[in-house]
XYZ file of C-alpha atoms in Angstrom:
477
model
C 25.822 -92.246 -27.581
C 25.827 -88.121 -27.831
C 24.290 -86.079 -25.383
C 20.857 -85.934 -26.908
C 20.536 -89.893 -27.305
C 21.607 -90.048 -23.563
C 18.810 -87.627 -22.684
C 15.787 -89.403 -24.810
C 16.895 -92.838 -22.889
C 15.852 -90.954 -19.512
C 12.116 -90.761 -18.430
C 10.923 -87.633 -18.008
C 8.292 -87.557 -15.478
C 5.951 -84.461 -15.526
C 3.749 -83.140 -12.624
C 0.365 -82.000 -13.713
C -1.175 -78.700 -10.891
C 0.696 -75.528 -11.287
C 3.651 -77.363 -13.778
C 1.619 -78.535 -16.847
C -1.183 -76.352 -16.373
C -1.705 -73.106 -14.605
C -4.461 -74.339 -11.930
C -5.223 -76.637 -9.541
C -7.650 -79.580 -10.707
C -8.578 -80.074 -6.865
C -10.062 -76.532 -6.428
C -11.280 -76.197 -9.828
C -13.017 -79.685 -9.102
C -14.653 -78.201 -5.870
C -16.056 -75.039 -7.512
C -17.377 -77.385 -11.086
C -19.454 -79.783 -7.941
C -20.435 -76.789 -5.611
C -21.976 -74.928 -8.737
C -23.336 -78.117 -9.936
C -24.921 -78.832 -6.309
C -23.984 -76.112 -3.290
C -25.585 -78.855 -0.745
C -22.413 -81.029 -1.153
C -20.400 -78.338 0.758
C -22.007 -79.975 3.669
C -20.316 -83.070 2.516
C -16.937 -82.032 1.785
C -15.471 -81.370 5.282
C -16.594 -85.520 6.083
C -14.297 -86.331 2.976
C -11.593 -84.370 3.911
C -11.553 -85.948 6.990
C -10.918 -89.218 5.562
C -8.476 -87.936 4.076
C -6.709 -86.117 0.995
C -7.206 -88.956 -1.284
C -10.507 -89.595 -0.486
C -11.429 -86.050 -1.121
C -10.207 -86.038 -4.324
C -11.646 -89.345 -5.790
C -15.063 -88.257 -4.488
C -15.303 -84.728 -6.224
C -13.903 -86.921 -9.370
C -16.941 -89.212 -9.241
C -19.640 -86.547 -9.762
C -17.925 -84.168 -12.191
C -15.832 -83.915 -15.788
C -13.162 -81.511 -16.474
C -12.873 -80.488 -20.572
C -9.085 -81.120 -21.120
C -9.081 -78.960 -24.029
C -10.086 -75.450 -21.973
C -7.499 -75.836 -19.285
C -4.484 -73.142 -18.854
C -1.495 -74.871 -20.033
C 1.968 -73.456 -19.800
C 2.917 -72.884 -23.478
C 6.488 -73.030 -23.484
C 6.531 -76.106 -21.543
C 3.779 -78.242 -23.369
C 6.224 -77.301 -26.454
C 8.753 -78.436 -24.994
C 7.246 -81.640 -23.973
C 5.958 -82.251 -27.606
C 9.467 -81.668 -29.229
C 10.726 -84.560 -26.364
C 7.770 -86.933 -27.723
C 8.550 -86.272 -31.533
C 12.460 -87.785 -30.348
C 11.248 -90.763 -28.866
C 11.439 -89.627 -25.098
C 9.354 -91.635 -22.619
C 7.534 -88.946 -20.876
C 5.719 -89.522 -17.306
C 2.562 -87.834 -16.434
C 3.090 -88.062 -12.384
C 0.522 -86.291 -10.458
C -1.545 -86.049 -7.555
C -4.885 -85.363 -9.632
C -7.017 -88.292 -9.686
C -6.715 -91.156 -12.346
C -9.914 -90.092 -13.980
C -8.770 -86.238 -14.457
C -5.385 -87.461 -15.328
C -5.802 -89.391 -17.811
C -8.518 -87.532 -19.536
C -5.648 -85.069 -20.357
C -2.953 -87.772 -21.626
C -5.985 -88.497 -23.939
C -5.837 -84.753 -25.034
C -2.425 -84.601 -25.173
C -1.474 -87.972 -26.584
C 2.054 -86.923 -25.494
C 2.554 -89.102 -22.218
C 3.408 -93.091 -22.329
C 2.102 -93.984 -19.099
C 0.295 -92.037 -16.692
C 0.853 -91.905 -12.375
C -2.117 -90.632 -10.602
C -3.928 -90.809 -7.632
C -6.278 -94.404 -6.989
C -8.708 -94.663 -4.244
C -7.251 -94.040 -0.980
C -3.468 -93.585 -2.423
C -2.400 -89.734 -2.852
C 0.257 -89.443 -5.219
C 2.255 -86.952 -4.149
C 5.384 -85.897 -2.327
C 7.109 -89.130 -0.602
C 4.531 -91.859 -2.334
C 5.107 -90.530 -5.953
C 8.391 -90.480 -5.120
C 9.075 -94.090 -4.325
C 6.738 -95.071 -7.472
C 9.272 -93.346 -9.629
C 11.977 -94.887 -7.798
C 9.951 -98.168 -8.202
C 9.258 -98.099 -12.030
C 12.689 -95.995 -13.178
C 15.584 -96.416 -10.341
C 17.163 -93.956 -7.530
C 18.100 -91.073 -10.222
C 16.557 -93.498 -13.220
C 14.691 -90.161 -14.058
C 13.817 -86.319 -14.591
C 11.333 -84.767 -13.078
C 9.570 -81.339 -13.907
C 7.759 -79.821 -10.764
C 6.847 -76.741 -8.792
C 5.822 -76.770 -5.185
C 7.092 -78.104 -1.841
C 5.249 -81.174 -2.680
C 7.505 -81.872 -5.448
C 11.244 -81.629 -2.825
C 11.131 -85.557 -2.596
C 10.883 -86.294 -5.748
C 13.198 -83.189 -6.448
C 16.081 -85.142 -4.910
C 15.549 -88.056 -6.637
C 15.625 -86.995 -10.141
C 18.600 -87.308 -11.787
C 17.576 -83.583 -13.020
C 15.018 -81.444 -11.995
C 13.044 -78.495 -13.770
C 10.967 -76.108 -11.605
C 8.071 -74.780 -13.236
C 6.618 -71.777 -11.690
C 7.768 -72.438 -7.977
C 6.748 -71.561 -5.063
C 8.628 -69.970 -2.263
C 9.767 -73.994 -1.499
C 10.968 -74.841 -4.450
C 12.443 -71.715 -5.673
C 14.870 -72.257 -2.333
C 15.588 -75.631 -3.834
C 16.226 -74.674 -7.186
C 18.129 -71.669 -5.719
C 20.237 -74.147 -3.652
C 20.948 -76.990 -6.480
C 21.216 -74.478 -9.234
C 18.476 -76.666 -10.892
C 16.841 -75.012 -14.265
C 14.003 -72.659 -14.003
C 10.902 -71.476 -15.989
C 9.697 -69.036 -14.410
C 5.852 -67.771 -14.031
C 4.905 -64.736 -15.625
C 5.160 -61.615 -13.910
C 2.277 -60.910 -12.162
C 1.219 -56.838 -12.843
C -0.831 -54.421 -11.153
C -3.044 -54.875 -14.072
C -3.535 -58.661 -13.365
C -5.124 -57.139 -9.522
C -6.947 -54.641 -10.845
C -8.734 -57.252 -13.203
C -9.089 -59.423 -10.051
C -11.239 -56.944 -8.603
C -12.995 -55.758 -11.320
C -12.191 -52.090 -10.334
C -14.413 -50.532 -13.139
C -17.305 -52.141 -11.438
C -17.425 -49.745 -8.990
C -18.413 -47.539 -11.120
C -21.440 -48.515 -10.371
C -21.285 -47.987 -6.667
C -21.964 -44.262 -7.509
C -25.614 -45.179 -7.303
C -25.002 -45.148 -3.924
C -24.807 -41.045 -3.273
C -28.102 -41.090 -5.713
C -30.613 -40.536 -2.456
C -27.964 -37.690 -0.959
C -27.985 -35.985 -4.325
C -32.008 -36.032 -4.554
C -32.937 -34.698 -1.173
C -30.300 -31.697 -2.389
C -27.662 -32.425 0.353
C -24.708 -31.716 -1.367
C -22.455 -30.004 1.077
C -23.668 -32.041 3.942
C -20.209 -33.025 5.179
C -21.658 -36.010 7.334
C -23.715 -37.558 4.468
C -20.809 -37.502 2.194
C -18.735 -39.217 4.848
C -21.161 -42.029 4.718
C -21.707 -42.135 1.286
C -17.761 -42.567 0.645
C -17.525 -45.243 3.246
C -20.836 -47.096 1.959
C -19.363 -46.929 -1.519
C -16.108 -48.411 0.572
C -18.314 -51.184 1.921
C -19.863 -51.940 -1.407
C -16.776 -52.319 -3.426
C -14.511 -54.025 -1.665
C -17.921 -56.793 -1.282
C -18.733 -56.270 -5.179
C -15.236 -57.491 -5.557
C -15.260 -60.310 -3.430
C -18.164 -61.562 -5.316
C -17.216 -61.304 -8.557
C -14.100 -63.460 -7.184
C -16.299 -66.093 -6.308
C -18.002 -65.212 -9.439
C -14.893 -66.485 -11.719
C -14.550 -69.083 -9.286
C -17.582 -70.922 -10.653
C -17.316 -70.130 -14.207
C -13.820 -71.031 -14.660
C -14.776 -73.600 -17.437
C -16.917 -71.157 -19.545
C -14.654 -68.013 -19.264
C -12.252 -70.392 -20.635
C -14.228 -71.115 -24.095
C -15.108 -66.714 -24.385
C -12.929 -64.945 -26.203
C -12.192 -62.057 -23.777
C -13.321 -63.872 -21.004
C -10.326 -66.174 -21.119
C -8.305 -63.690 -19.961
C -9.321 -63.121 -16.432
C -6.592 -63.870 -14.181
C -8.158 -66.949 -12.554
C -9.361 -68.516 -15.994
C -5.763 -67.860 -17.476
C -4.293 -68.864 -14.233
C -2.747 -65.594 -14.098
C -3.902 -65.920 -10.561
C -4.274 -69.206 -8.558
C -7.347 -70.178 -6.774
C -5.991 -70.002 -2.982
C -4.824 -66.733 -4.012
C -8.162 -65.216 -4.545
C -10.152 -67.166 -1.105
C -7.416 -65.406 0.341
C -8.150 -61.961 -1.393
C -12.058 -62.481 -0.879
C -11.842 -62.675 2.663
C -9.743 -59.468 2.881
C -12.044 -57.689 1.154
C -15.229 -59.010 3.019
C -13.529 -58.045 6.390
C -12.780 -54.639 5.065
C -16.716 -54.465 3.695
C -17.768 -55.575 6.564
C -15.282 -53.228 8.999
C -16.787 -49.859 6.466
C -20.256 -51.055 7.003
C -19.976 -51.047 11.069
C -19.535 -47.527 10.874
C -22.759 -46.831 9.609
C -26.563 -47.154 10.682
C -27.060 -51.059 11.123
C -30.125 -50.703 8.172
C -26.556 -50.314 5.889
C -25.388 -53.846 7.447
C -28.604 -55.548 6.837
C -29.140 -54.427 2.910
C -25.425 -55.184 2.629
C -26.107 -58.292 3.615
C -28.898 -58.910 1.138
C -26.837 -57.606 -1.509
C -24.011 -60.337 -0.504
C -27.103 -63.357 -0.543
C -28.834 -62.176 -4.127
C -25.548 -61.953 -5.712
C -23.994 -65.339 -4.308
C -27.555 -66.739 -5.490
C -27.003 -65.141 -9.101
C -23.817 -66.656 -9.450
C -24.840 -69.993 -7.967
C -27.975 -69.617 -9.524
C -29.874 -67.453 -11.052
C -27.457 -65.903 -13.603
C -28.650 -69.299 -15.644
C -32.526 -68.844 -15.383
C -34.514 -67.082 -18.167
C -35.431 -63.614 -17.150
C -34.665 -64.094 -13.395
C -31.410 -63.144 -14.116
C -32.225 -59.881 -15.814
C -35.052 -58.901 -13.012
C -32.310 -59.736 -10.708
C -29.493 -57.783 -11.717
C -31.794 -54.769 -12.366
C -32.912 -55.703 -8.547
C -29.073 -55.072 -7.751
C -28.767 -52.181 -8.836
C -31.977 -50.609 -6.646
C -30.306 -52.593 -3.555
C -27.534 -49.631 -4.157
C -29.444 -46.623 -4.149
C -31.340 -48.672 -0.844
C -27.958 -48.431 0.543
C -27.270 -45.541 0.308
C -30.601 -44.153 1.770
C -29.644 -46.536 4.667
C -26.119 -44.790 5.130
C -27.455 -41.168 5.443
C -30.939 -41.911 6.403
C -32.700 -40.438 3.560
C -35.626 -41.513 2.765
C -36.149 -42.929 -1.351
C -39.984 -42.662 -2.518
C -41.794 -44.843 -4.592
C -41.256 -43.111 -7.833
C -36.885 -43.449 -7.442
C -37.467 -47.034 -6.823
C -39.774 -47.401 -9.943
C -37.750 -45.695 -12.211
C -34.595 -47.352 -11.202
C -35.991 -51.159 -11.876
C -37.267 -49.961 -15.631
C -34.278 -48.506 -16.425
C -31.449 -51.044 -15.169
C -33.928 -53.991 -16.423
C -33.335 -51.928 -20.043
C -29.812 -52.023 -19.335
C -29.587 -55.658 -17.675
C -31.693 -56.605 -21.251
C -28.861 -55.033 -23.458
C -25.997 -57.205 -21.542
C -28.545 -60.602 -22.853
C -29.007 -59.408 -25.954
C -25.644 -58.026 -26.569
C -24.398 -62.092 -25.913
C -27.155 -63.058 -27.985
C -25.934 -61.271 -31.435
C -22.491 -61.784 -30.498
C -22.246 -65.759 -29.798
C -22.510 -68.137 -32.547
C -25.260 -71.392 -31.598
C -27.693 -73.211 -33.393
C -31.216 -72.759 -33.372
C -32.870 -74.081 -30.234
C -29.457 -74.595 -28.048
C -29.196 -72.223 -25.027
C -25.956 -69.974 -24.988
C -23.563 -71.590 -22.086
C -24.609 -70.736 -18.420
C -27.664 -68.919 -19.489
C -31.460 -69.110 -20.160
C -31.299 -67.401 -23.415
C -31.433 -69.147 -27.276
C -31.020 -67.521 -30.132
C -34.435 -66.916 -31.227
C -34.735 -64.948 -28.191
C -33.164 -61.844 -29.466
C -36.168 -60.117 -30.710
C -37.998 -60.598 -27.996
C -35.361 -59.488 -25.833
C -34.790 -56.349 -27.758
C -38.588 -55.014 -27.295
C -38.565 -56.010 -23.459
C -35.182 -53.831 -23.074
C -37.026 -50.837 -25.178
C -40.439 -51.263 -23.470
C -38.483 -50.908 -19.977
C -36.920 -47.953 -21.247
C -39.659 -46.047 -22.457
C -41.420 -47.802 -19.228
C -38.254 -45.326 -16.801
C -38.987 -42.220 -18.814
C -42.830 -42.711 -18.404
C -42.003 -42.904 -14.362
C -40.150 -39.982 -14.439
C -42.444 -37.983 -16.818
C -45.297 -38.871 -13.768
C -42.906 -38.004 -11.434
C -41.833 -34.573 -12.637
C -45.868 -33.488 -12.421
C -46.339 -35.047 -9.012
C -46.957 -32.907 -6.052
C -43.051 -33.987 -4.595
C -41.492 -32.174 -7.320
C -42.916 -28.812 -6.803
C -41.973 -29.343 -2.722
C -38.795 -29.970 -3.438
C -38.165 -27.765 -6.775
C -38.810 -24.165 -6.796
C -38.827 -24.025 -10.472
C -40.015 -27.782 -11.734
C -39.657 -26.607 -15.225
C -36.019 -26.901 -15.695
C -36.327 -30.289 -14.212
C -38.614 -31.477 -17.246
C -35.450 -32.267 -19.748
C -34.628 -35.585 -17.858
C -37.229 -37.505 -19.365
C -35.683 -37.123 -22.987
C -32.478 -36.775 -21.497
C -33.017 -40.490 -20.034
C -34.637 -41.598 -23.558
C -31.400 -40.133 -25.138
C -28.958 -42.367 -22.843
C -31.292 -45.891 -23.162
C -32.159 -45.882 -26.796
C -28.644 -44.959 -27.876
C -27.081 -47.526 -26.126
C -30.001 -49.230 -27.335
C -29.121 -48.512 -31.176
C -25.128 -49.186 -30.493
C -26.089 -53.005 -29.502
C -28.159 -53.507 -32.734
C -25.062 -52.029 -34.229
C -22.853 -54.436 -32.826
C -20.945 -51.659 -30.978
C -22.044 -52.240 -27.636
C -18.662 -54.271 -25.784
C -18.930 -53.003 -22.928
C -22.001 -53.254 -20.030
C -23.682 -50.832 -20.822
C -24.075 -48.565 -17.240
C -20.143 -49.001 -17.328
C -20.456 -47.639 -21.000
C -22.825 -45.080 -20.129
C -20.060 -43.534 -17.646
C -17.353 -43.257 -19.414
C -18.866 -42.623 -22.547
C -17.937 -38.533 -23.520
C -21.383 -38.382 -25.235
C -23.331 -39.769 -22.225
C -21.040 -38.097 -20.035
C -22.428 -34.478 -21.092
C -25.920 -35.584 -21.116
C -25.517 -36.839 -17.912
C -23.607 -33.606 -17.121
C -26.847 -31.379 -18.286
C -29.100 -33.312 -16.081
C -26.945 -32.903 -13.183
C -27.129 -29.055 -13.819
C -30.621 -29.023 -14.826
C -31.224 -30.441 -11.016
C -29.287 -28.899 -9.128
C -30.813 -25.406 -10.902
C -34.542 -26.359 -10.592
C -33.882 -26.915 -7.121
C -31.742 -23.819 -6.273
């Protein structure tokens, strides 16, 4: 019998989290049930308490996994499929519940017979083990694996692959000189995606109030603005964590969306809890050093948003209303770090003209995903017949910010706090400029990007925004 016969008459038995796919079904399973009801978080601490096992086949019972969106490991599943085409028995032994488990040998149609977790039995470590051992013999088998839960069965195996190990098993493998495939390299890019770093962008809002009541050398505002903007980041990015937490399954099916590190598995899920509460603690730790009216909208801006992405990011219009709400919460903040007061006419024009730009983002989706007539695009409100109307809403709300502003520039406020109101007058076209252009890119199809994230980096709306700037600070001077 040559070497390659000798090999197919081996099983090879296959774990499933963090080997075959890039994820962990368990957390994954958590986030699918918590978005589907956030009540059963009250539950889940009762089942874990019963144990592992128990845990497991109860988030199984409420929700499905889609086998075909998951983050497999390429090479491997390859690999796997060449074994299958020679006649190899191969083993799908994993601690994921029956249900989850053997929805994916369905998918795969690779595996002859599938070990997974029943009831109150937890297949892993020493019991999946001794069910090898049971069904193939002491060394009867191969195993492929990748954590510390996989050392028993590790020493068992007649040979072992690690898959992407952890600290654990890359000792082992270090120590039996066992084969490796290792994970990709994780890059600085990979964290910088994680946090979503051009979303602060956005942040700037915050210095909006400073830059109105014409305090621009005021050494102590600026502190505050800089650690507000601190404070609001480093919680921004903890959100939008939890964010691709709970959308893991539709990221997966968008075609740029796929990549994020958690939906690729670039990143695992324990990874990023571990990386939200970091960056909460240091939002939190930048927001005790300002007035406590920072702490409290801070902490309305951390309840909205964990309700949008729970929530309201699914419910026709609310969504839009509420992100344009978000991004008045900043320029509330930062009136509450330097204790500048905001008037009625800032807050007015600021809801128009991010609903405009909260509008594009829908309608944006809307020309860009392919559905049928009458079906909903995933995880939102919105069909397809909606674009229209979405299209005059964003236009009417931008016409709507430069009609504020227009009011604005004649009210009594202006000539207070303008010597010369006049050169303040070019903002209202200057803001018509920004809106409808971005406005005409969409219909264009050559709006990617969201659009106040566009608007700053854009060289075009950089110089208008530039002139405006200039045109304020002179009319004030």
């Amino acid at each position: 019998m040559d070497a390659r016969s000798d090999k197919n008459a081996i099983p090879l038995a296959v774990d499933l989290d963090g080997t075959l796919i890039a994820t962990d079904l368990l957390w994954e399973g958590l986030f699918i049930l918590l978005k589907k009801n956030p009540l059963y978080v009250f539950l889940v601490p009762f089942w874990l308490a019963a144990g592992p096992a128990r845990l497991k086949q109860a988030i199984a019972d409420r929700i499905d996994i889609d086998p075909a969106s998951l983050p497999y490991r390429e090479a491997l599943l390859q690999r796997l499929r060449a074994d299958h085409v020679d006649g190899r028995k191969i083993v799908l032994a994993t601690g994921t519940p029956r249900k989850f488990a053997e929805a994916i040998a369905a998918h795969l149609g690779i595996f002859d017979y599938v070990l997974a977790t029943d009831g109150p039995h937890n297949m892993t470590s020493g019991r999946k083990r001794d069910a090898l051992i049971a069904a193939y013999g002491d060394g009867g088998f191969d195993y492929v694996g990748n954590s510390r839960h996989d050392l028993k069965v590790f020493e068992a195996a007649r040979d072992a692959i690690v898959v992407a190990p952890d600290r654990h098993a890359k000792r082992w493998q270090a120590a039996h000189s066992a084969e490796m495939v290792p994970a990709p390299k994780r890059t600085l890019k990979i964290f910088v995606k994680m946090l979503r770093m051009h979303q602060w962008l956005k942040n700037s809002l915050i210095a909006v109030p400073m830059v109105l009541s014409h305090e621009y050398f005021n050494a102590n505002m600026i502190w505050q603005c800089m650690l507000a903007f601190v404070s609001f980041s480093a919680v921004a990015s903890a959100i939008y964590i939890l964010n691709d937490f709970f959308d893991l399954a539709l990221d997966r099916k968008h075609p740029t969306k796929r990549n994020r590190p958690f939906a690729s598995g670039a990143l695992s899920i324990p990874f990023g809890l571990g990386a939200m509460a970091g960056l909460l603690a240091i939002g939190i730790a930048a927001g005790l050093l300002l007035p406590i009216e920072f702490l409290g909208v801070l902490a309305g801006y951390i309840v909205v948003t964990t309700a949008y992405s729970l929530s309201f990011k699914r419910m026709l219009l609310v969504d839009v209303l509420t992100l344009a709400g978000l991004y008045t919460v900043r320029v509330l903040a930062g009136a509450a770090a330097t204790g500048v007061e905001v008037s009625f006419w800032l807050l007015a024009f600021s809801i128009f003209f991010f609903l405009s730009l909260a509008l594009v983002k829908r309608y944006v989706e809307l020309r860009t995903t392919a559905i049928p007539v009458g079906e909903r695009i995933a995880g939102r409100g919105y069909r397809i017949e909606d674009q229209e109307i979405v299209a005059q809403a964003g236009m009417a709300s931008a016409f709507s910010s430069a009609l504020v502003l227009a009011l604005y520039m004649d009210s009594a406020a202006v000539r207070e706090l303008y010597p010369h109101p006049w050169l303040v007058w070019p903002l209202a076209p200057i803001v018509l400029y920004l809106t409808m252009r971005v406005w005409i890119l969409a219909r264009r199809d050559e709006m990617n990007d969201d659009p106040v994230v566009f608007i700053i980096r854009d060289w075009r709306s950089q110089i208008i925004v530039a002139i405006g700037a200039a045109l304020l600070v002179a009319g004030g001077w």
